[in-house]
PDB file of C-alpha atoms in Angstrom:
ATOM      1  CA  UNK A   1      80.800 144.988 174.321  1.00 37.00           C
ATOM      2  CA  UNK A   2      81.513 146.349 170.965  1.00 41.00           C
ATOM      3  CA  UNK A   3      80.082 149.721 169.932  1.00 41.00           C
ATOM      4  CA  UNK A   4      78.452 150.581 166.343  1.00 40.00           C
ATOM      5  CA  UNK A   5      78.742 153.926 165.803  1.00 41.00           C
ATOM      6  CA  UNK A   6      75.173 155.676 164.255  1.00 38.00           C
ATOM      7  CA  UNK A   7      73.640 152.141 162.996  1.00 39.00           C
ATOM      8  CA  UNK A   8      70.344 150.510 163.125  1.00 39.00           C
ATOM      9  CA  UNK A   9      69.703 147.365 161.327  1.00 38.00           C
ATOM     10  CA  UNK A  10      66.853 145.822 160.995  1.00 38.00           C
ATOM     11  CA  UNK A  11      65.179 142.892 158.596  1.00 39.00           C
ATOM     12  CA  UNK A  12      67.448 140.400 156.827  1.00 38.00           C
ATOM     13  CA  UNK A  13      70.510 141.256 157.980  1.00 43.00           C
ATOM     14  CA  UNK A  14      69.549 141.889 161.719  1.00 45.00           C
ATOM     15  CA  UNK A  15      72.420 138.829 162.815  1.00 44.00           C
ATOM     16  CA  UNK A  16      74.318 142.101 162.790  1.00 44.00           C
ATOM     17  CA  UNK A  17      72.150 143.399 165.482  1.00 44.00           C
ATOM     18  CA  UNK A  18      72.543 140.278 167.156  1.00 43.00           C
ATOM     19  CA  UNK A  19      75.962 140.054 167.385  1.00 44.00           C
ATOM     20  CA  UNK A  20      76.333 143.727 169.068  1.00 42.00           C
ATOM     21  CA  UNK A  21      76.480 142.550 172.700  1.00 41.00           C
ATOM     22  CA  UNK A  22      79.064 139.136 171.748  1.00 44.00           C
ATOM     23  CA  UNK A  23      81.649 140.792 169.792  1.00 45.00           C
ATOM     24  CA  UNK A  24      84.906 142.009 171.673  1.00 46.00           C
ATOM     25  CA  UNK A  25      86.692 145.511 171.842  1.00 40.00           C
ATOM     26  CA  UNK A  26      87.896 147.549 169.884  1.00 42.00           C
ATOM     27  CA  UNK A  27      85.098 149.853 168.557  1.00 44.00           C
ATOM     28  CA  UNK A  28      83.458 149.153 165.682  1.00 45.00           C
ATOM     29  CA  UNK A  29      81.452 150.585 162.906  1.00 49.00           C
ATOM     30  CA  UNK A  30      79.095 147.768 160.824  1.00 48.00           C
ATOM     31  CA  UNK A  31      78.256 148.392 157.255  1.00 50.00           C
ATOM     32  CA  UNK A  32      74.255 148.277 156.742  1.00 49.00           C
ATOM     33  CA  UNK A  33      74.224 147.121 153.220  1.00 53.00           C
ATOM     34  CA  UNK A  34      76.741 144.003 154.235  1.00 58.00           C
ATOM     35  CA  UNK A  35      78.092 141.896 156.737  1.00 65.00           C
ATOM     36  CA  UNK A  36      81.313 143.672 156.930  1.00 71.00           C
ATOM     37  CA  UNK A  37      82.378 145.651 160.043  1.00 73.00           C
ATOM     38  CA  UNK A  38      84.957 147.863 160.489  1.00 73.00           C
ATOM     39  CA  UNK A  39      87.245 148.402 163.383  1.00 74.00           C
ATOM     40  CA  UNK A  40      89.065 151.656 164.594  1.00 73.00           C
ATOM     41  CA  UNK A  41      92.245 149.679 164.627  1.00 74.00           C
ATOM     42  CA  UNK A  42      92.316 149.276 160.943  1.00 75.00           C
ATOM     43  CA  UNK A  43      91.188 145.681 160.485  1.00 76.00           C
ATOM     44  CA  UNK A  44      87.792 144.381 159.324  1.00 73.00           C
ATOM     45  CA  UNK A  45      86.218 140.699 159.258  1.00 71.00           C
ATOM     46  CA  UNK A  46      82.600 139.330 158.061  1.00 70.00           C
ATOM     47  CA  UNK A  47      80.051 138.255 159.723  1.00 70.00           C
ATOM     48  CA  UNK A  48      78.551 134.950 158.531  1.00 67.00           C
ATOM     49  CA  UNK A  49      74.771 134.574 157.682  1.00 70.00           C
ATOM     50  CA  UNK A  50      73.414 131.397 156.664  1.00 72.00           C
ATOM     51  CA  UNK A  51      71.874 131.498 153.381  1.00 76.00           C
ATOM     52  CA  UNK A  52      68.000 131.345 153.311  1.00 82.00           C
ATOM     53  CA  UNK A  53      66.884 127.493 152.929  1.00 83.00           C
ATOM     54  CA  UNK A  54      64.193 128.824 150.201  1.00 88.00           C
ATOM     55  CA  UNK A  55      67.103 130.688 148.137  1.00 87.00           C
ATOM     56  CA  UNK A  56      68.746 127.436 148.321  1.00 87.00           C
ATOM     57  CA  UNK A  57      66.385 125.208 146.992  1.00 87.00           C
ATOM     58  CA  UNK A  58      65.828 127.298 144.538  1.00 89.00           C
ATOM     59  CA  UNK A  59      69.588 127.668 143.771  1.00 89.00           C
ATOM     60  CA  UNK A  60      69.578 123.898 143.289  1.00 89.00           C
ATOM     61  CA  UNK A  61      66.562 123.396 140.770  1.00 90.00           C
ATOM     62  CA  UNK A  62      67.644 126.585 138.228  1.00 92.00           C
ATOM     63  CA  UNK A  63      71.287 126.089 138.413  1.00 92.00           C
ATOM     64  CA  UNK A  64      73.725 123.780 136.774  1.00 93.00           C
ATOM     65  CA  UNK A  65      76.292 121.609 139.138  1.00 94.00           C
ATOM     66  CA  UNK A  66      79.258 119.417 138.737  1.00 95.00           C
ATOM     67  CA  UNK A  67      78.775 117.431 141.277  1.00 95.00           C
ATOM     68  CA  UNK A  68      75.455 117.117 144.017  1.00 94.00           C
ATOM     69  CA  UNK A  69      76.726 115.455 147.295  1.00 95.00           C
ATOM     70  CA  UNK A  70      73.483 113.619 149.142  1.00 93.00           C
ATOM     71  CA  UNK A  71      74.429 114.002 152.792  1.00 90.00           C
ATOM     72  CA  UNK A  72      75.755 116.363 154.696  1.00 88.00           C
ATOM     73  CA  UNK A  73      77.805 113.991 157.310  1.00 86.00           C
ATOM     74  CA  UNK A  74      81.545 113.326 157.694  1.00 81.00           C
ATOM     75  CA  UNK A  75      81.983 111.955 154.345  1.00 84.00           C
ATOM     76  CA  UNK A  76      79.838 114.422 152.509  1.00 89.00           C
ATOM     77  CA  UNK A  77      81.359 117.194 153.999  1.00 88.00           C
ATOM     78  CA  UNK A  78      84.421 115.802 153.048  1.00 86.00           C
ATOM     79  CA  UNK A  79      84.045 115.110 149.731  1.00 91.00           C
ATOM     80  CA  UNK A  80      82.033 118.433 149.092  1.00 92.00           C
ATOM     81  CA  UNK A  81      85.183 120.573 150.255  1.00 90.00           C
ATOM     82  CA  UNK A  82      87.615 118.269 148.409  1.00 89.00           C
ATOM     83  CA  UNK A  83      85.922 118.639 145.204  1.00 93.00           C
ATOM     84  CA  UNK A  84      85.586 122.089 145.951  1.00 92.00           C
ATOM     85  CA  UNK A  85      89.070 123.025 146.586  1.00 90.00           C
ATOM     86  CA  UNK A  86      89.826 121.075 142.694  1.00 92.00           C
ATOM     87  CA  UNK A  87      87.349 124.227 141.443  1.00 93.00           C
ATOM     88  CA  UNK A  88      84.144 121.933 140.961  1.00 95.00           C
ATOM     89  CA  UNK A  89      81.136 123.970 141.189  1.00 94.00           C
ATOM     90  CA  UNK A  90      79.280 121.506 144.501  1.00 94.00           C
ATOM     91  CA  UNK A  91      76.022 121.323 145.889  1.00 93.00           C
ATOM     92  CA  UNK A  92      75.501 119.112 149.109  1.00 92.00           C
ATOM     93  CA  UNK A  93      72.017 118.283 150.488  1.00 90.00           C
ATOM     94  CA  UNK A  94      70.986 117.084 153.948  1.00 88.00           C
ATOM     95  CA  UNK A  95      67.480 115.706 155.086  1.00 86.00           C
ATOM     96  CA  UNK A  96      68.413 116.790 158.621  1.00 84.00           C
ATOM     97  CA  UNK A  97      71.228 119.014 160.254  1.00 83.00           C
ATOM     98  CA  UNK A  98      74.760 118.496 159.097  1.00 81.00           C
ATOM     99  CA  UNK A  99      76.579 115.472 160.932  1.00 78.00           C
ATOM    100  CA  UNK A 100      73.825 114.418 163.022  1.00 80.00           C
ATOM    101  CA  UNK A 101      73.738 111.701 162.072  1.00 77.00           C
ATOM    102  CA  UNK A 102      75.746 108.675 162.350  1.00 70.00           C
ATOM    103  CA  UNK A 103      79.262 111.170 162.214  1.00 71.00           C
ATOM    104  CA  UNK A 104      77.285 112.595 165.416  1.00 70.00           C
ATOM    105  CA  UNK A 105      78.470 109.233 167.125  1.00 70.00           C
ATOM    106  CA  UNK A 106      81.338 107.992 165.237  1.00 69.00           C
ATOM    107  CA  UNK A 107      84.585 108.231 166.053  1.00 68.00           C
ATOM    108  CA  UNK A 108      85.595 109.974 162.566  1.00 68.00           C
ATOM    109  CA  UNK A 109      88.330 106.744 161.961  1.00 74.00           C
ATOM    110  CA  UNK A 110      89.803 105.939 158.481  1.00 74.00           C
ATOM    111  CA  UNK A 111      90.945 102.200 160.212  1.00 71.00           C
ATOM    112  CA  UNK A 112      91.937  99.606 157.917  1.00 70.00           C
ATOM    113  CA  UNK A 113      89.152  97.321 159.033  1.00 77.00           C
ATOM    114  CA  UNK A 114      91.626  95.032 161.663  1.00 81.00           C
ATOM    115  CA  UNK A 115      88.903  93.472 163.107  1.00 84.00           C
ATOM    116  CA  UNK A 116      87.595  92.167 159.619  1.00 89.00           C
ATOM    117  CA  UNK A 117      91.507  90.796 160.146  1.00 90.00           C
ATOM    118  CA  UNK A 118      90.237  88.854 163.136  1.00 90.00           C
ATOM    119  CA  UNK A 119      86.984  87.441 161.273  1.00 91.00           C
ATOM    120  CA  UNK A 120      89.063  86.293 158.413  1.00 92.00           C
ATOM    121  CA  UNK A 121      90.523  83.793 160.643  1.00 93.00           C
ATOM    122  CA  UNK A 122      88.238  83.216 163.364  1.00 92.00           C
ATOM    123  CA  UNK A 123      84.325  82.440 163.518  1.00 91.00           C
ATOM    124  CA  UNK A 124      83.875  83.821 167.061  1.00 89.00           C
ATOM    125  CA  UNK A 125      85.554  87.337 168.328  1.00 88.00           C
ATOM    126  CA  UNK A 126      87.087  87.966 170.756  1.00 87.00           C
ATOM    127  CA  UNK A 127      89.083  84.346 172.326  1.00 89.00           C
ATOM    128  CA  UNK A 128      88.957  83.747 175.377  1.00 90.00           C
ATOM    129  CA  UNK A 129      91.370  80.952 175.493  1.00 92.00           C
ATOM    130  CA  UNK A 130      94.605  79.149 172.996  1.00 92.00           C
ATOM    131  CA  UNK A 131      91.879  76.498 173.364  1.00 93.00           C
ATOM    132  CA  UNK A 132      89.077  78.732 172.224  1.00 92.00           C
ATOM    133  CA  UNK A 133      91.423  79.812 169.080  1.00 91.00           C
ATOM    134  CA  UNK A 134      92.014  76.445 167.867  1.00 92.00           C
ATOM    135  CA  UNK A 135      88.256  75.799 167.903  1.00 93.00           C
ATOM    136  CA  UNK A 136      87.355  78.508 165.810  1.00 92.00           C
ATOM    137  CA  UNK A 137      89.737  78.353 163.439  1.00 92.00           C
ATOM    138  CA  UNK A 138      88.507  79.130 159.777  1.00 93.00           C
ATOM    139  CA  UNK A 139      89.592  81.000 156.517  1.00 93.00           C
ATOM    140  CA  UNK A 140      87.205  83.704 154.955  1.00 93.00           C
ATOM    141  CA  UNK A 141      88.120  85.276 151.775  1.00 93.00           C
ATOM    142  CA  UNK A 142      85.188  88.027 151.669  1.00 92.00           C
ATOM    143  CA  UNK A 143      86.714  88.944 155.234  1.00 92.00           C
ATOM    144  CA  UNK A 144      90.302  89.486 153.709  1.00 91.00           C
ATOM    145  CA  UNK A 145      88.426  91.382 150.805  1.00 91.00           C
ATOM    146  CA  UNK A 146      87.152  93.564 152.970  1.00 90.00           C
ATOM    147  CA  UNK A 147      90.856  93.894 154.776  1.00 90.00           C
ATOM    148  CA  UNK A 148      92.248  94.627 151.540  1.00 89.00           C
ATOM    149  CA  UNK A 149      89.727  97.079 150.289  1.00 88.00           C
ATOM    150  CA  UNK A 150      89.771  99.188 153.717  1.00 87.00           C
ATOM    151  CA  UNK A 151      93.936  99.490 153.324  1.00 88.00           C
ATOM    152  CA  UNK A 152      93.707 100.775 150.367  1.00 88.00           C
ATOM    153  CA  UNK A 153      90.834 103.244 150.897  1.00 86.00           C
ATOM    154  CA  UNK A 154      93.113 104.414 154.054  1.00 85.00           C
ATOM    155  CA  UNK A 155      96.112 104.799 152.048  1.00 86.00           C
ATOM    156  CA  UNK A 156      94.484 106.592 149.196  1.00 86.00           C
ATOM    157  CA  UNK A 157      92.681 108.881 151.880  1.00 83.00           C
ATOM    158  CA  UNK A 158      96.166 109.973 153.134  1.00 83.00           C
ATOM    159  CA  UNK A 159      97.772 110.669 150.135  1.00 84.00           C
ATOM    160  CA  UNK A 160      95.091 112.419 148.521  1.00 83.00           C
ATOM    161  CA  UNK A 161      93.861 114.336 150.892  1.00 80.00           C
ATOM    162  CA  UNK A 162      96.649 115.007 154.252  1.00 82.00           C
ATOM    163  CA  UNK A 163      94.818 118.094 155.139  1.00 79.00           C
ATOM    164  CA  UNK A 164      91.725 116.028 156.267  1.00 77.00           C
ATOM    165  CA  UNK A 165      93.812 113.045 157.789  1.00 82.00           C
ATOM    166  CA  UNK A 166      96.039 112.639 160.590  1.00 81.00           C
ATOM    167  CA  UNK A 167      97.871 109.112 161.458  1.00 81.00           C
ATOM    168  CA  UNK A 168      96.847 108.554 164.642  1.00 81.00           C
ATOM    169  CA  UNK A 169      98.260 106.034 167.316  1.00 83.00           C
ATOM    170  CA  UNK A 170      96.325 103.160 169.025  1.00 83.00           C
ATOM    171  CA  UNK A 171      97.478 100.849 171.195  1.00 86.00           C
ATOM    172  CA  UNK A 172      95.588  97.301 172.077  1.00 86.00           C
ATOM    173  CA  UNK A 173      95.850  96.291 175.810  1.00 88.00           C
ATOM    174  CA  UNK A 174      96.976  92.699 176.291  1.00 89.00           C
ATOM    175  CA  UNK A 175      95.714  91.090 179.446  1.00 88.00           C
ATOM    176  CA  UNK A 176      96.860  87.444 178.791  1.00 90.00           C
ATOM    177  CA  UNK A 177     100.149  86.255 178.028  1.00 90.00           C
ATOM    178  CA  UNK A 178      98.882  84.038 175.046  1.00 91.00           C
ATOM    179  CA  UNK A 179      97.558  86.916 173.006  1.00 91.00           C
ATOM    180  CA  UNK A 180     100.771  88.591 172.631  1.00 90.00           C
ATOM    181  CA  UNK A 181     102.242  86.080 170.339  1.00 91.00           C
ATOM    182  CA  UNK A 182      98.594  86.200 168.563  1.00 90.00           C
ATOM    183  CA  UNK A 183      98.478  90.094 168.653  1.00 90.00           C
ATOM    184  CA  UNK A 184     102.197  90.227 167.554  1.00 91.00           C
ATOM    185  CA  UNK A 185     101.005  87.739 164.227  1.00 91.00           C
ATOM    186  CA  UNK A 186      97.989  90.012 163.676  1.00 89.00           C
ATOM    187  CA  UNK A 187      99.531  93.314 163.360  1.00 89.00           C
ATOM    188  CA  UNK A 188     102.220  91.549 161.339  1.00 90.00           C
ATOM    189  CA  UNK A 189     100.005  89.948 158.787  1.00 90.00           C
ATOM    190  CA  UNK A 190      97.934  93.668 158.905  1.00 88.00           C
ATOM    191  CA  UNK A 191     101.257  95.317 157.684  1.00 88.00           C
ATOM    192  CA  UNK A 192     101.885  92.801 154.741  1.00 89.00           C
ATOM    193  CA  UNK A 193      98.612  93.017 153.570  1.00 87.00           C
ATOM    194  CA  UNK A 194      98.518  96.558 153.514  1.00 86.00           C
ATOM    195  CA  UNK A 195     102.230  96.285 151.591  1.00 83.00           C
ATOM    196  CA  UNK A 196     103.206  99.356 150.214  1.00 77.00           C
ATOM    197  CA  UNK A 197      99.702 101.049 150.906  1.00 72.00           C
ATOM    198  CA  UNK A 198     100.817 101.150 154.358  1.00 71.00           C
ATOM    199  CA  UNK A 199     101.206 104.821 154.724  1.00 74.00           C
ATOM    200  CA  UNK A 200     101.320 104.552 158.623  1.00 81.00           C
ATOM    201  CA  UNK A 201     104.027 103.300 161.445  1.00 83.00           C
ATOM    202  CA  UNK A 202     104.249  99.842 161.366  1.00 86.00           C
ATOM    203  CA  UNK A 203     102.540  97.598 164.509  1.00 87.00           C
ATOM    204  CA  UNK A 204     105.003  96.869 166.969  1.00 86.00           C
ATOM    205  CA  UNK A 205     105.099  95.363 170.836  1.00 88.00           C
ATOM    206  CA  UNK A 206     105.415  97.334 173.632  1.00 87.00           C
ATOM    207  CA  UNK A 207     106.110  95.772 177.126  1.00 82.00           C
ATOM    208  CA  UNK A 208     105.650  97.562 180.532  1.00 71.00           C
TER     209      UNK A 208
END
């Protein structure tokens, strides 16, 4: 346990209090007018108290902002802190708790929309058969839209922003010997569509 050395803190600022028994070694002395605390080794570090939700509603309705973010998820966070680090003065609201929703579940992906690929060309995912890919062969152009649009979103979310995005490997298990040559055209197609914008490794084949 830490030890604070002739302190009693009560009201407000009491997460100071709170945080007596879960802080480690070495000993400490807390400042009662802030949320700094002092070590005997020299160093010092804050101790973070949510802002009041009344302050902050309040904040919102008196003061001026460059940008107002409406949801507090994965995006929103995202866009919030970006904007932020460029020295925009942000406000972000949330009609629940941050990420619960749907970036509770998701699986945080910037994907390039490959199964919109699949729809393009096909009326029923996934084939279960060469036979069942020759019967629903079509063409839609809102599907390739869509391909093209989520490439370049991807790309752009890369370049602009690395910090936030990490290229991450997938790989597609193959159980019949038929969808490698359709896998192999899939992937391909993928990488000329996304053309330039590519801004990953390209697909390749890899055999056991």
């Amino acid at each position: 346990n830490i030890q604070f050395e002739g302190w009693e803190q009560t009201g407000t600022n009491n997460l100071l209090a709170r945080t007596r028994a879960l802080l480690p070694w070495p000993k400490a002395e807390a400042d009662a007018s802030s949320n700094w605390v002092k070590c005997d080794d020299g160093t010092s570090f804050n101790l973070y108290s949510p802002p009041d939700r009344n302050e902050m509603k309040k904040k919102i309705k008196t003061e001026e902002f460059d940008l107002l973010v409406i949801g507090g998820g994965a995006t929103g966070s995202g866009v919030a802190n970006d904007a932020a680090l460029r020295g925009l003065k942000v406000a972000m609201i949330e009609m629940d708790d941050f990420a619960s929703g749907t970036s509770s579940k998701s699986t945080k992906l910037i994907h390039g929309g490959i199964r919109y690929l699949a729809l393009a060309f096909q009326k029923k995912i996934p084939p279960k058969s060469p036979l069942d890919v020759i019967m629903n062969l079509h063409y839609d152009h809102s599907m390739m839209q869509v391909v093209s649009h989520d490439l370049y979103e991807r790309a752009f979310m890369i370049q602009s922003a690395p910090f936030m995005t990490t290229p991450l490997p997938m790989m597609i298990p193959l159980k019949h010997y038929w969808e490698i040559p359709m896998m192999w055209i899939s992937g391909k197609m993928y990488d000329f569509i996304a053309g330039s914008r590519r801004s990953v490794p390209e697909a390749h084949f890899i055999s056991r």
